Amino acid sequence: MLSSTTMSRSAGDFATAGDASSRTVRAARDALEGRRKGVAAALPFVGPAVIASIGYMDPGNFATNIQAGAAYGYELLWVVLAANVIAMVFQAMSAKLGIVTGRNLAELCREHFPRPVVWGMWATSEIAAMATDLAEFLGGALAFGLLLHLPLIAGMAATAVLTCAILTLEKRGFRPLEAAIAALVGVIGASYLGELLIAPQDWHAAAYHLVVPQLRDGTALTLAVGIIGATIMPHTLYLHSGLTQRRTTPRDARERRLLLRFSNREVAVALGVAGFVNIAMVMMASSAFHRAAPGMADIGDAYHTLIPLLGPAAGALFLVALFASGVSSSVVGTLAGQVVMQGFLRRRVPIWVRRLVTIAPAFAIVALGCDVTRAMVLSQVVLSLVLPLPMAALLLLSSRRALLGEHALRAPTLVAASAAAAAIVALNVYLIWAAFN
């Protein structure tokens, strides 16, 4: 369930949408019926988690991770790791909800929750979409402008055009769009692998802070909440449950269990890559800026500072990764927005209308001369404040045996996931209290 053209299609409809997509649908059916084995059986199901993983590598992550690494070195790496593990659990829950019920999270919320709750969830989801687009567009535009020496507004326009061009791939079926997103994920991952090889690291200290929690002061807590907001994305929780329905529908309990196994493996790998990228962002910022520029808080300044510290290759890799992140996350944000609106309101709007509405705040911020990086960081805090709603909905729906049968959450998983959601709510409450005191 995706855009205005493909969101309402079933797996069978995709068999005629394009050669690559039809081959994937047939291969998925062959895998479920045992005619494909090993890696060949898993490949047709690769895509939904890869698309969702882009939400965990968007420009908002760049902004918060650069600030975290510059100000606190490796100290907040444990937050990145913890957020990524929580993200894996909730993305797997979202995928399972779609696979077992055949409906996405927004649709299920509309069916099972009171109307005022549904309207509230839709409104906050749209706010989250605007906050997401703010970070995505500003990040992509910054990178494009720095690469080609263009004004920020021109970079934003170019990013918008390229995003729409990639979205048109969906007319040829889901597979070409998935391939484009996967290629951009590869660009981001390869770029940050290169950054780690260029920037000298204290691997022992990094390993220590990856597993030992530490929050030195209130600013560290604010950044930690921002990291969580940048890592666990509300819109991807809605989106993933819709993406799982495009290949094939399981015909019995055995096929459903097999499909869930493929899905869980893809979530682990795709979000593992996203976790590596986020950890690499903090480590690069720590290596480059913690001693030389601990107050680094601007993405543009980070690029200009990287070149004399680590060389032009590091600066180029940084911009390439940022641009790939901005473009790909803009595409994914649009898909998620369509799922949210159609699921909650049962209404469709043309993609170009949604793009105009959600990117308007980004253009307004640039026109008013606001600090771009600060706006990106604050957008991630907004996402963190919105996040508990879809997390709570996922927990409530995923624990209902009447809805999921044998696939309902078991007690240990429910307790652990509920504790994670409660911790995020507690952090948000503290953040609001601290802001007013």
CSV table of C-alpha atoms in Angstrom, one decimal:
chain,number,residue,atom,x,y,z
A,1,MET,CA,0.0,0.0,0.0
A,2,LEU,CA,1.8,3.1,-1.2
A,3,SER,CA,1.2,6.1,-3.3
A,4,SER,CA,-1.9,7.4,-5.0
A,5,THR,CA,-1.2,5.1,-7.9
A,6,THR,CA,0.0,1.9,-6.2
A,7,MET,CA,-1.1,2.2,-2.6
A,8,SER,CA,-4.3,0.3,-3.2
A,9,ARG,CA,-2.9,-2.5,-5.3
A,10,SER,CA,-2.6,-6.1,-4.1
A,11,ALA,CA,0.4,-8.3,-4.7
A,12,GLY,CA,-1.4,-9.8,-7.7
A,13,ASP,CA,-1.8,-6.3,-9.3
A,14,PHE,CA,2.0,-5.8,-9.1
A,15,ALA,CA,2.5,-8.8,-11.3
A,16,THR,CA,1.5,-6.6,-14.2
A,17,ALA,CA,3.1,-3.4,-13.0
A,18,GLY,CA,6.6,-4.0,-14.3
A,19,ASP,CA,8.9,-6.8,-15.3
A,20,ALA,CA,11.2,-6.5,-12.2
A,21,SER,CA,8.2,-6.3,-9.9
A,22,SER,CA,6.3,-9.2,-11.6
A,23,ARG,CA,9.5,-11.4,-11.4
A,24,THR,CA,9.8,-10.5,-7.7
A,25,VAL,CA,6.2,-11.5,-7.0
A,26,ARG,CA,6.7,-14.9,-8.8
A,27,ALA,CA,10.0,-15.5,-7.0
A,28,ALA,CA,8.4,-14.7,-3.6
A,29,ARG,CA,5.6,-17.2,-4.3
A,30,ASP,CA,8.3,-19.8,-5.4
A,31,ALA,CA,10.2,-19.2,-2.1
A,32,LEU,CA,7.1,-19.7,0.0
A,33,GLU,CA,6.3,-22.9,-1.8
A,34,GLY,CA,9.8,-24.2,-1.4
A,35,ARG,CA,11.1,-24.0,-4.9
A,36,ARG,CA,13.8,-21.5,-4.0
A,37,LYS,CA,16.4,-22.1,-1.2
A,38,GLY,CA,19.0,-20.2,0.7
A,39,VAL,CA,19.8,-16.7,-0.3
A,40,ALA,CA,17.8,-17.0,-3.5
A,41,ALA,CA,14.7,-17.6,-1.3
A,42,ALA,CA,15.4,-14.5,0.8
A,43,LEU,CA,16.1,-12.0,-2.0
A,44,PRO,CA,12.5,-11.5,-3.3
A,45,PHE,CA,11.6,-10.3,0.2
A,46,VAL,CA,14.4,-7.7,0.5
A,47,GLY,CA,13.0,-4.2,0.1
A,48,PRO,CA,10.5,-3.1,2.8
A,49,ALA,CA,13.1,-2.9,5.6
A,50,VAL,CA,15.6,-1.3,3.3
A,51,ILE,CA,13.2,1.4,2.5
A,52,ALA,CA,12.2,1.8,6.2
A,53,SER,CA,15.9,2.0,7.1
A,54,ILE,CA,16.4,5.2,5.2
A,55,GLY,CA,14.3,6.9,8.0
A,56,TYR,CA,17.2,6.0,10.3
A,57,MET,CA,19.8,7.7,8.2
A,58,ASP,CA,18.1,11.0,7.2
A,59,PRO,CA,19.8,14.4,7.5
A,60,GLY,CA,18.4,14.8,11.0
A,61,ASN,CA,20.7,12.1,12.1
A,62,PHE,CA,23.6,14.0,10.6
A,63,ALA,CA,22.7,17.1,12.6
A,64,THR,CA,22.2,15.4,16.0
A,65,ASN,CA,25.1,13.0,15.6
A,66,ILE,CA,27.6,15.7,14.6
A,67,GLN,CA,26.6,17.7,17.6
A,68,ALA,CA,26.8,14.7,19.9
A,69,GLY,CA,30.2,13.6,18.6
A,70,ALA,CA,31.6,17.1,18.7
A,71,ALA,CA,30.4,18.0,22.2
A,72,TYR,CA,30.7,14.7,24.0
A,73,GLY,CA,33.1,12.6,21.9
A,74,TYR,CA,32.1,8.9,22.1
A,75,GLU,CA,30.0,9.3,25.3
A,76,LEU,CA,26.6,9.1,23.5
A,77,LEU,CA,27.3,6.1,21.4
A,78,TRP,CA,25.3,3.9,23.8
A,79,VAL,CA,22.2,6.0,23.0
A,80,VAL,CA,22.7,5.4,19.3
A,81,LEU,CA,23.0,1.6,19.9
A,82,ALA,CA,20.1,1.4,22.3
A,83,ALA,CA,17.9,3.4,19.9
A,84,ASN,CA,18.8,1.2,17.1
A,85,VAL,CA,18.0,-2.0,19.0
A,86,ILE,CA,14.6,-0.5,20.0
A,87,ALA,CA,14.0,0.4,16.4
A,88,MET,CA,14.6,-3.1,15.2
A,89,VAL,CA,12.0,-4.4,17.7
A,90,PHE,CA,9.4,-1.9,16.7
A,91,GLN,CA,10.0,-2.2,12.9
A,92,ALA,CA,9.7,-6.0,13.2
A,93,MET,CA,6.4,-5.5,15.0
A,94,SER,CA,5.2,-3.1,12.3
A,95,ALA,CA,6.1,-5.6,9.5
A,96,LYS,CA,4.5,-8.4,11.4
A,97,LEU,CA,1.3,-6.4,11.8
A,98,GLY,CA,1.1,-5.9,8.0
A,99,ILE,CA,1.9,-9.5,7.1
A,100,VAL,CA,-0.5,-11.1,9.5
A,101,THR,CA,-3.5,-8.8,9.1
A,102,GLY,CA,-3.0,-7.6,5.6
A,103,ARG,CA,-3.6,-4.0,6.7
A,104,ASN,CA,-1.2,-1.2,7.7
A,105,LEU,CA,-0.9,0.4,11.2
A,106,ALA,CA,-2.9,3.5,10.3
A,107,GLU,CA,-5.8,1.4,8.9
A,108,LEU,CA,-5.8,-0.8,12.1
A,109,CYS,CA,-5.8,2.3,14.3
A,110,ARG,CA,-8.8,3.6,12.5
A,111,GLU,CA,-10.6,0.3,12.9
A,112,HIS,CA,-9.8,-0.4,16.6
A,113,PHE,CA,-9.5,3.0,18.3
A,114,PRO,CA,-12.1,5.7,19.1
A,115,ARG,CA,-12.6,8.4,16.5
A,116,PRO,CA,-11.0,11.3,18.7
A,117,VAL,CA,-7.9,9.1,19.1
A,118,VAL,CA,-7.7,8.5,15.4
A,119,TRP,CA,-8.0,12.1,14.6
A,120,GLY,CA,-5.3,13.0,17.2
A,121,MET,CA,-3.0,10.3,15.8
A,122,TRP,CA,-3.5,11.6,12.2
A,123,ALA,CA,-2.8,15.2,13.2
A,124,THR,CA,0.4,14.3,15.1
A,125,SER,CA,1.5,12.1,12.3
A,126,GLU,CA,1.2,15.0,9.8
A,127,ILE,CA,3.2,17.2,12.2
A,128,ALA,CA,5.8,14.4,12.3
A,129,ALA,CA,5.8,14.3,8.5
A,130,MET,CA,6.5,18.0,8.3
A,131,ALA,CA,9.3,17.8,10.9
A,132,THR,CA,10.7,14.9,8.9
A,133,ASP,CA,10.6,16.7,5.6
A,134,LEU,CA,12.2,19.7,7.2
A,135,ALA,CA,15.3,17.8,8.1
A,136,GLU,CA,15.3,15.9,4.8
A,137,PHE,CA,15.0,18.8,2.5
A,138,LEU,CA,17.3,21.1,4.4
A,139,GLY,CA,19.9,18.4,4.5
A,140,GLY,CA,19.7,17.5,0.9
A,141,ALA,CA,19.7,21.1,-0.2
A,142,LEU,CA,22.7,21.9,2.0
A,143,ALA,CA,24.7,19.1,0.4
A,144,PHE,CA,23.6,20.0,-3.1
A,145,GLY,CA,24.4,23.6,-2.6
A,146,LEU,CA,27.8,22.9,-1.1
A,147,LEU,CA,28.7,20.4,-3.9
A,148,LEU,CA,27.7,22.8,-6.7
A,149,HIS,CA,28.1,26.1,-5.0
A,150,LEU,CA,24.4,27.0,-5.2
A,151,PRO,CA,22.2,29.0,-2.9
A,152,LEU,CA,20.2,27.0,-0.4
A,153,ILE,CA,16.9,27.8,-2.0
A,154,ALA,CA,18.2,26.5,-5.4
A,155,GLY,CA,19.4,23.3,-3.7
A,156,MET,CA,16.0,22.8,-2.1
A,157,ALA,CA,14.3,23.2,-5.5
A,158,ALA,CA,16.7,20.7,-7.1
A,159,THR,CA,16.2,18.2,-4.2
A,160,ALA,CA,12.4,18.5,-4.7
A,161,VAL,CA,12.7,17.8,-8.4
A,162,LEU,CA,15.0,14.9,-8.0
A,163,THR,CA,12.7,13.4,-5.3
A,164,CYS,CA,9.7,13.6,-7.6
A,165,ALA,CA,11.7,12.0,-10.4
A,166,ILE,CA,12.6,9.0,-8.2
A,167,LEU,CA,9.0,8.7,-7.1
A,168,THR,CA,7.9,8.3,-10.7
A,169,LEU,CA,9.8,5.0,-10.8
A,170,GLU,CA,6.8,3.6,-8.8
A,171,LYS,CA,4.7,3.7,-11.9
A,172,ARG,CA,6.9,0.8,-13.2
A,173,GLY,CA,6.2,-1.2,-10.1
A,174,PHE,CA,7.7,-1.4,-6.6
A,175,ARG,CA,11.0,-3.1,-7.5
A,176,PRO,CA,12.6,-0.2,-9.4
A,177,LEU,CA,11.9,2.2,-6.6
A,178,GLU,CA,13.3,-0.3,-4.0
A,179,ALA,CA,16.4,-0.7,-6.2
A,180,ALA,CA,16.9,3.1,-6.3
A,181,ILE,CA,16.5,3.4,-2.5
A,182,ALA,CA,18.9,0.5,-1.9
A,183,ALA,CA,21.5,2.1,-4.2
A,184,LEU,CA,21.3,5.3,-2.1
A,185,VAL,CA,21.6,3.3,1.1
A,186,GLY,CA,24.8,1.8,-0.4
A,187,VAL,CA,26.1,5.2,-1.2
A,188,ILE,CA,25.5,6.4,2.4
A,189,GLY,CA,27.1,3.3,3.9
A,190,ALA,CA,30.1,3.3,1.7
A,191,SER,CA,30.7,7.0,2.3
A,192,TYR,CA,30.8,6.5,6.1
A,193,LEU,CA,32.9,3.5,5.8
A,194,GLY,CA,35.4,5.7,4.0
A,195,GLU,CA,35.1,8.4,6.7
A,196,LEU,CA,36.0,5.8,9.4
A,197,LEU,CA,39.0,4.7,7.4
A,198,ILE,CA,40.1,8.4,7.0
A,199,ALA,CA,39.5,9.7,10.5
A,200,PRO,CA,41.8,8.3,13.2
A,201,GLN,CA,39.7,6.5,16.0
A,202,ASP,CA,40.2,5.4,19.6
A,203,TRP,CA,38.5,2.1,19.1
A,204,HIS,CA,38.9,1.1,22.7
A,205,ALA,CA,37.1,4.2,23.9
A,206,ALA,CA,34.4,3.8,21.3
A,207,ALA,CA,33.7,0.2,22.3
A,208,TYR,CA,33.6,1.3,26.0
A,209,HIS,CA,31.0,4.1,25.4
A,210,LEU,CA,29.0,1.9,23.1
A,211,VAL,CA,27.9,-0.2,26.1
A,212,VAL,CA,28.4,2.0,29.2
A,213,PRO,CA,25.6,4.6,29.6
A,214,GLN,CA,26.6,8.1,30.5
A,215,LEU,CA,24.8,11.5,30.5
A,216,ARG,CA,27.1,14.2,31.7
A,217,ASP,CA,24.6,17.1,31.8
A,218,GLY,CA,21.2,18.5,30.6
A,219,THR,CA,22.6,19.3,27.2
A,220,ALA,CA,23.7,15.7,26.8
A,221,LEU,CA,20.1,14.6,27.7
A,222,THR,CA,18.6,16.9,25.1
A,223,LEU,CA,21.0,15.5,22.5
A,224,ALA,CA,20.1,12.0,23.6
A,225,VAL,CA,16.4,12.7,23.1
A,226,GLY,CA,17.2,14.2,19.7
A,227,ILE,CA,19.2,11.1,18.8
A,228,ILE,CA,16.2,8.9,19.7
A,229,GLY,CA,13.9,11.1,17.7
A,230,ALA,CA,16.3,10.9,14.7
A,231,THR,CA,16.8,7.2,15.0
A,232,ILE,CA,13.3,5.8,15.8
A,233,MET,CA,11.1,7.4,13.2
A,234,PRO,CA,7.3,7.6,13.7
A,235,HIS,CA,6.5,7.6,9.9
A,236,THR,CA,8.5,4.4,9.3
A,237,LEU,CA,6.5,2.5,11.9
A,238,TYR,CA,3.4,3.4,9.8
A,239,LEU,CA,5.1,2.8,6.4
A,240,HIS,CA,6.7,-0.6,7.1
A,241,SER,CA,3.3,-2.3,7.8
A,242,GLY,CA,2.1,-1.2,4.4
A,243,LEU,CA,5.3,-2.1,2.5
A,244,THR,CA,5.1,-5.8,3.4
A,245,GLN,CA,1.9,-6.3,1.4
A,246,ARG,CA,3.3,-5.8,-2.1
A,247,ARG,CA,4.9,-9.2,-2.9
A,248,THR,CA,2.6,-12.1,-2.0
A,249,THR,CA,-0.1,-13.0,0.4
A,250,PRO,CA,0.6,-16.1,2.6
A,251,ARG,CA,-1.9,-18.8,2.0
A,252,ASP,CA,-1.6,-20.7,5.3
A,253,ALA,CA,0.1,-20.6,8.7
A,254,ARG,CA,3.3,-22.2,7.4
A,255,GLU,CA,3.8,-19.6,4.7
A,256,ARG,CA,3.0,-16.8,7.2
A,257,ARG,CA,5.6,-18.0,9.6
A,258,LEU,CA,8.2,-18.3,6.8
A,259,LEU,CA,7.3,-14.8,5.5
A,260,LEU,CA,7.8,-13.4,9.1
A,261,ARG,CA,11.2,-15.2,9.3
A,262,PHE,CA,12.3,-13.5,6.0
A,263,SER,CA,11.0,-10.2,7.3
A,264,ASN,CA,12.8,-10.4,10.6
A,265,ARG,CA,16.1,-11.2,9.0
A,266,GLU,CA,15.8,-8.3,6.6
A,267,VAL,CA,15.0,-5.9,9.5
A,268,ALA,CA,18.1,-7.1,11.4
A,269,VAL,CA,20.4,-6.6,8.4
A,270,ALA,CA,18.9,-3.3,7.1
A,271,LEU,CA,18.7,-1.7,10.5
A,272,GLY,CA,22.1,-3.1,11.3
A,273,VAL,CA,23.5,-1.1,8.4
A,274,ALA,CA,21.6,2.0,9.6
A,275,GLY,CA,23.0,1.5,13.1
A,276,PHE,CA,26.5,1.3,11.7
A,277,VAL,CA,26.0,4.5,9.8
A,278,ASN,CA,24.8,6.3,12.9
A,279,ILE,CA,27.6,5.0,15.0
A,280,ALA,CA,30.1,6.0,12.3
A,281,MET,CA,28.6,9.5,12.2
A,282,VAL,CA,29.2,10.0,15.9
A,283,MET,CA,32.7,8.5,15.7
A,284,MET,CA,33.7,10.7,12.7
A,285,ALA,CA,32.4,13.8,14.5
A,286,SER,CA,34.3,12.8,17.7
A,287,SER,CA,37.5,12.2,15.8
A,288,ALA,CA,37.3,15.4,13.7
A,289,PHE,CA,35.6,17.9,16.0
A,290,HIS,CA,35.7,16.9,19.7
A,291,ARG,CA,39.1,18.5,20.4
A,292,ALA,CA,39.4,20.8,17.4
A,293,ALA,CA,35.9,22.2,17.4
A,294,PRO,CA,33.8,20.9,20.4
A,295,GLY,CA,31.1,23.5,19.8
A,296,MET,CA,30.5,22.4,16.2
A,297,ALA,CA,26.8,22.6,15.6
A,298,ASP,CA,26.4,23.5,11.9
A,299,ILE,CA,26.5,21.0,9.0
A,300,GLY,CA,27.9,23.6,6.6
A,301,ASP,CA,30.7,24.4,9.1
A,302,ALA,CA,31.3,20.7,9.7
A,303,TYR,CA,32.0,20.3,6.0
A,304,HIS,CA,34.3,23.3,5.8
A,305,THR,CA,36.1,22.2,8.9
A,306,LEU,CA,36.5,18.6,7.8
A,307,ILE,CA,38.6,19.6,4.8
A,308,PRO,CA,41.6,21.1,6.6
A,309,LEU,CA,41.4,18.5,9.4
A,310,LEU,CA,41.0,15.3,7.4
A,311,GLY,CA,41.4,16.3,3.7
A,312,PRO,CA,39.2,17.0,0.7
A,313,ALA,CA,38.2,13.3,0.4
A,314,ALA,CA,36.5,13.4,3.8
A,315,GLY,CA,34.6,16.5,2.9
A,316,ALA,CA,33.5,15.1,-0.4
A,317,LEU,CA,32.3,11.8,1.2
A,318,PHE,CA,30.4,13.8,3.8
A,319,LEU,CA,28.5,15.8,1.2
A,320,VAL,CA,27.8,12.7,-1.0
A,321,ALA,CA,26.4,10.8,2.0
A,322,LEU,CA,24.3,13.8,3.1
A,323,PHE,CA,22.9,14.4,-0.4
A,324,ALA,CA,22.0,10.7,-0.8
A,325,SER,CA,20.4,10.8,2.6
A,326,GLY,CA,18.3,13.9,1.9
A,327,VAL,CA,17.0,12.7,-1.5
A,328,SER,CA,16.2,9.1,-0.4
A,329,SER,CA,14.6,10.1,2.9
A,330,SER,CA,12.4,12.6,1.1
A,331,VAL,CA,11.1,9.8,-1.1
A,332,VAL,CA,10.4,7.6,1.8
A,333,GLY,CA,8.7,10.4,3.7
A,334,THR,CA,6.3,10.9,0.8
A,335,LEU,CA,5.5,7.2,0.7
A,336,ALA,CA,4.9,7.2,4.5
A,337,GLY,CA,2.7,10.3,4.3
A,338,GLN,CA,0.5,8.6,1.7
A,339,VAL,CA,0.1,5.5,4.0
A,340,VAL,CA,-0.8,7.7,6.9
A,341,MET,CA,-3.4,9.8,5.1
A,342,GLN,CA,-5.0,6.9,3.3
A,343,GLY,CA,-5.0,4.7,6.4
A,344,PHE,CA,-6.4,7.3,8.9
A,345,LEU,CA,-8.7,9.3,6.6
A,346,ARG,CA,-9.3,6.9,3.7
A,347,ARG,CA,-8.4,9.8,1.4
A,348,ARG,CA,-5.8,10.2,-1.3
A,349,VAL,CA,-4.1,13.4,-2.5
A,350,PRO,CA,-1.8,13.7,-5.4
A,351,ILE,CA,1.8,13.3,-4.5
A,352,TRP,CA,2.7,16.8,-5.7
A,353,VAL,CA,0.1,18.3,-3.3
A,354,ARG,CA,1.6,16.4,-0.3
A,355,ARG,CA,5.1,17.5,-1.3
A,356,LEU,CA,4.1,21.1,-1.4
A,357,VAL,CA,2.3,21.0,2.0
A,358,THR,CA,5.1,19.2,3.8
A,359,ILE,CA,8.0,21.1,2.4
A,360,ALA,CA,6.5,24.5,3.0
A,361,PRO,CA,7.9,24.9,6.5
A,362,ALA,CA,11.4,24.2,5.1
A,363,PHE,CA,11.1,26.9,2.6
A,364,ALA,CA,9.7,29.3,5.2
A,365,ILE,CA,12.6,28.6,7.6
A,366,VAL,CA,15.2,29.4,4.8
A,367,ALA,CA,13.3,32.5,3.7
A,368,LEU,CA,13.2,33.8,7.3
A,369,GLY,CA,16.9,33.3,7.7
A,370,CYS,CA,16.6,30.8,10.6
A,371,ASP,CA,19.6,28.7,11.7
A,372,VAL,CA,19.2,25.6,9.4
A,373,THR,CA,21.1,23.1,11.6
A,374,ARG,CA,19.3,24.1,14.8
A,375,ALA,CA,16.0,23.8,13.0
A,376,MET,CA,17.0,20.2,11.9
A,377,VAL,CA,18.0,19.3,15.5
A,378,LEU,CA,14.7,20.7,16.9
A,379,SER,CA,12.8,18.8,14.2
A,380,GLN,CA,14.2,15.6,15.6
A,381,VAL,CA,13.1,16.5,19.1
A,382,VAL,CA,9.6,17.0,17.7
A,383,LEU,CA,9.7,13.5,16.2
A,384,SER,CA,10.7,12.1,19.6
A,385,LEU,CA,7.7,13.8,21.2
A,386,VAL,CA,5.4,12.3,18.6
A,387,LEU,CA,7.0,8.9,18.7
A,388,PRO,CA,5.2,7.4,21.7
A,389,LEU,CA,1.8,7.4,19.9
A,390,PRO,CA,2.6,5.0,17.1
A,391,MET,CA,4.7,3.0,19.5
A,392,ALA,CA,1.8,2.6,21.9
A,393,ALA,CA,-0.5,1.7,19.1
A,394,LEU,CA,1.9,-0.9,17.9
A,395,LEU,CA,2.1,-2.4,21.4
A,396,LEU,CA,-1.6,-2.4,21.9
A,397,LEU,CA,-2.5,-4.0,18.5
A,398,SER,CA,0.4,-6.4,18.5
A,399,SER,CA,-0.6,-7.8,21.9
A,400,ARG,CA,-4.1,-8.7,20.8
A,401,ARG,CA,-4.4,-12.4,20.2
A,402,ALA,CA,-7.8,-11.9,18.6
A,403,LEU,CA,-6.0,-9.8,15.9
A,404,LEU,CA,-2.7,-11.7,15.5
A,405,GLY,CA,-3.5,-15.1,16.8
A,406,GLU,CA,-0.3,-17.1,17.5
A,407,HIS,CA,1.8,-14.1,16.4
A,408,ALA,CA,0.6,-11.8,19.2
A,409,LEU,CA,3.4,-10.5,21.3
A,410,ARG,CA,4.5,-12.9,24.1
A,411,ALA,CA,4.8,-11.6,27.6
A,412,PRO,CA,8.6,-11.1,27.7
A,413,THR,CA,8.7,-9.2,24.4
A,414,LEU,CA,5.7,-7.1,25.5
A,415,VAL,CA,7.3,-6.2,28.8
A,416,ALA,CA,10.6,-5.2,27.2
A,417,ALA,CA,9.0,-3.2,24.4
A,418,SER,CA,6.7,-1.5,26.8
A,419,ALA,CA,9.6,-0.6,29.1
A,420,ALA,CA,11.4,0.9,26.1
A,421,ALA,CA,8.4,3.0,25.1
A,422,ALA,CA,7.9,4.1,28.7
A,423,ALA,CA,11.6,5.2,28.9
A,424,ILE,CA,11.1,7.3,25.8
A,425,VAL,CA,8.0,8.9,27.3
A,426,ALA,CA,9.9,9.6,30.5
A,427,LEU,CA,12.7,11.3,28.6
A,428,ASN,CA,10.3,13.4,26.7
A,429,VAL,CA,8.5,14.5,29.9
A,430,TYR,CA,11.8,15.4,31.5
A,431,LEU,CA,12.8,17.3,28.3
A,432,ILE,CA,9.6,19.4,28.4
A,433,TRP,CA,10.0,20.0,32.2
A,434,ALA,CA,13.6,21.1,31.7
A,435,ALA,CA,12.6,23.4,28.9
A,436,PHE,CA,10.3,25.3,31.2
A,437,ASN,CA,12.6,25.4,34.2
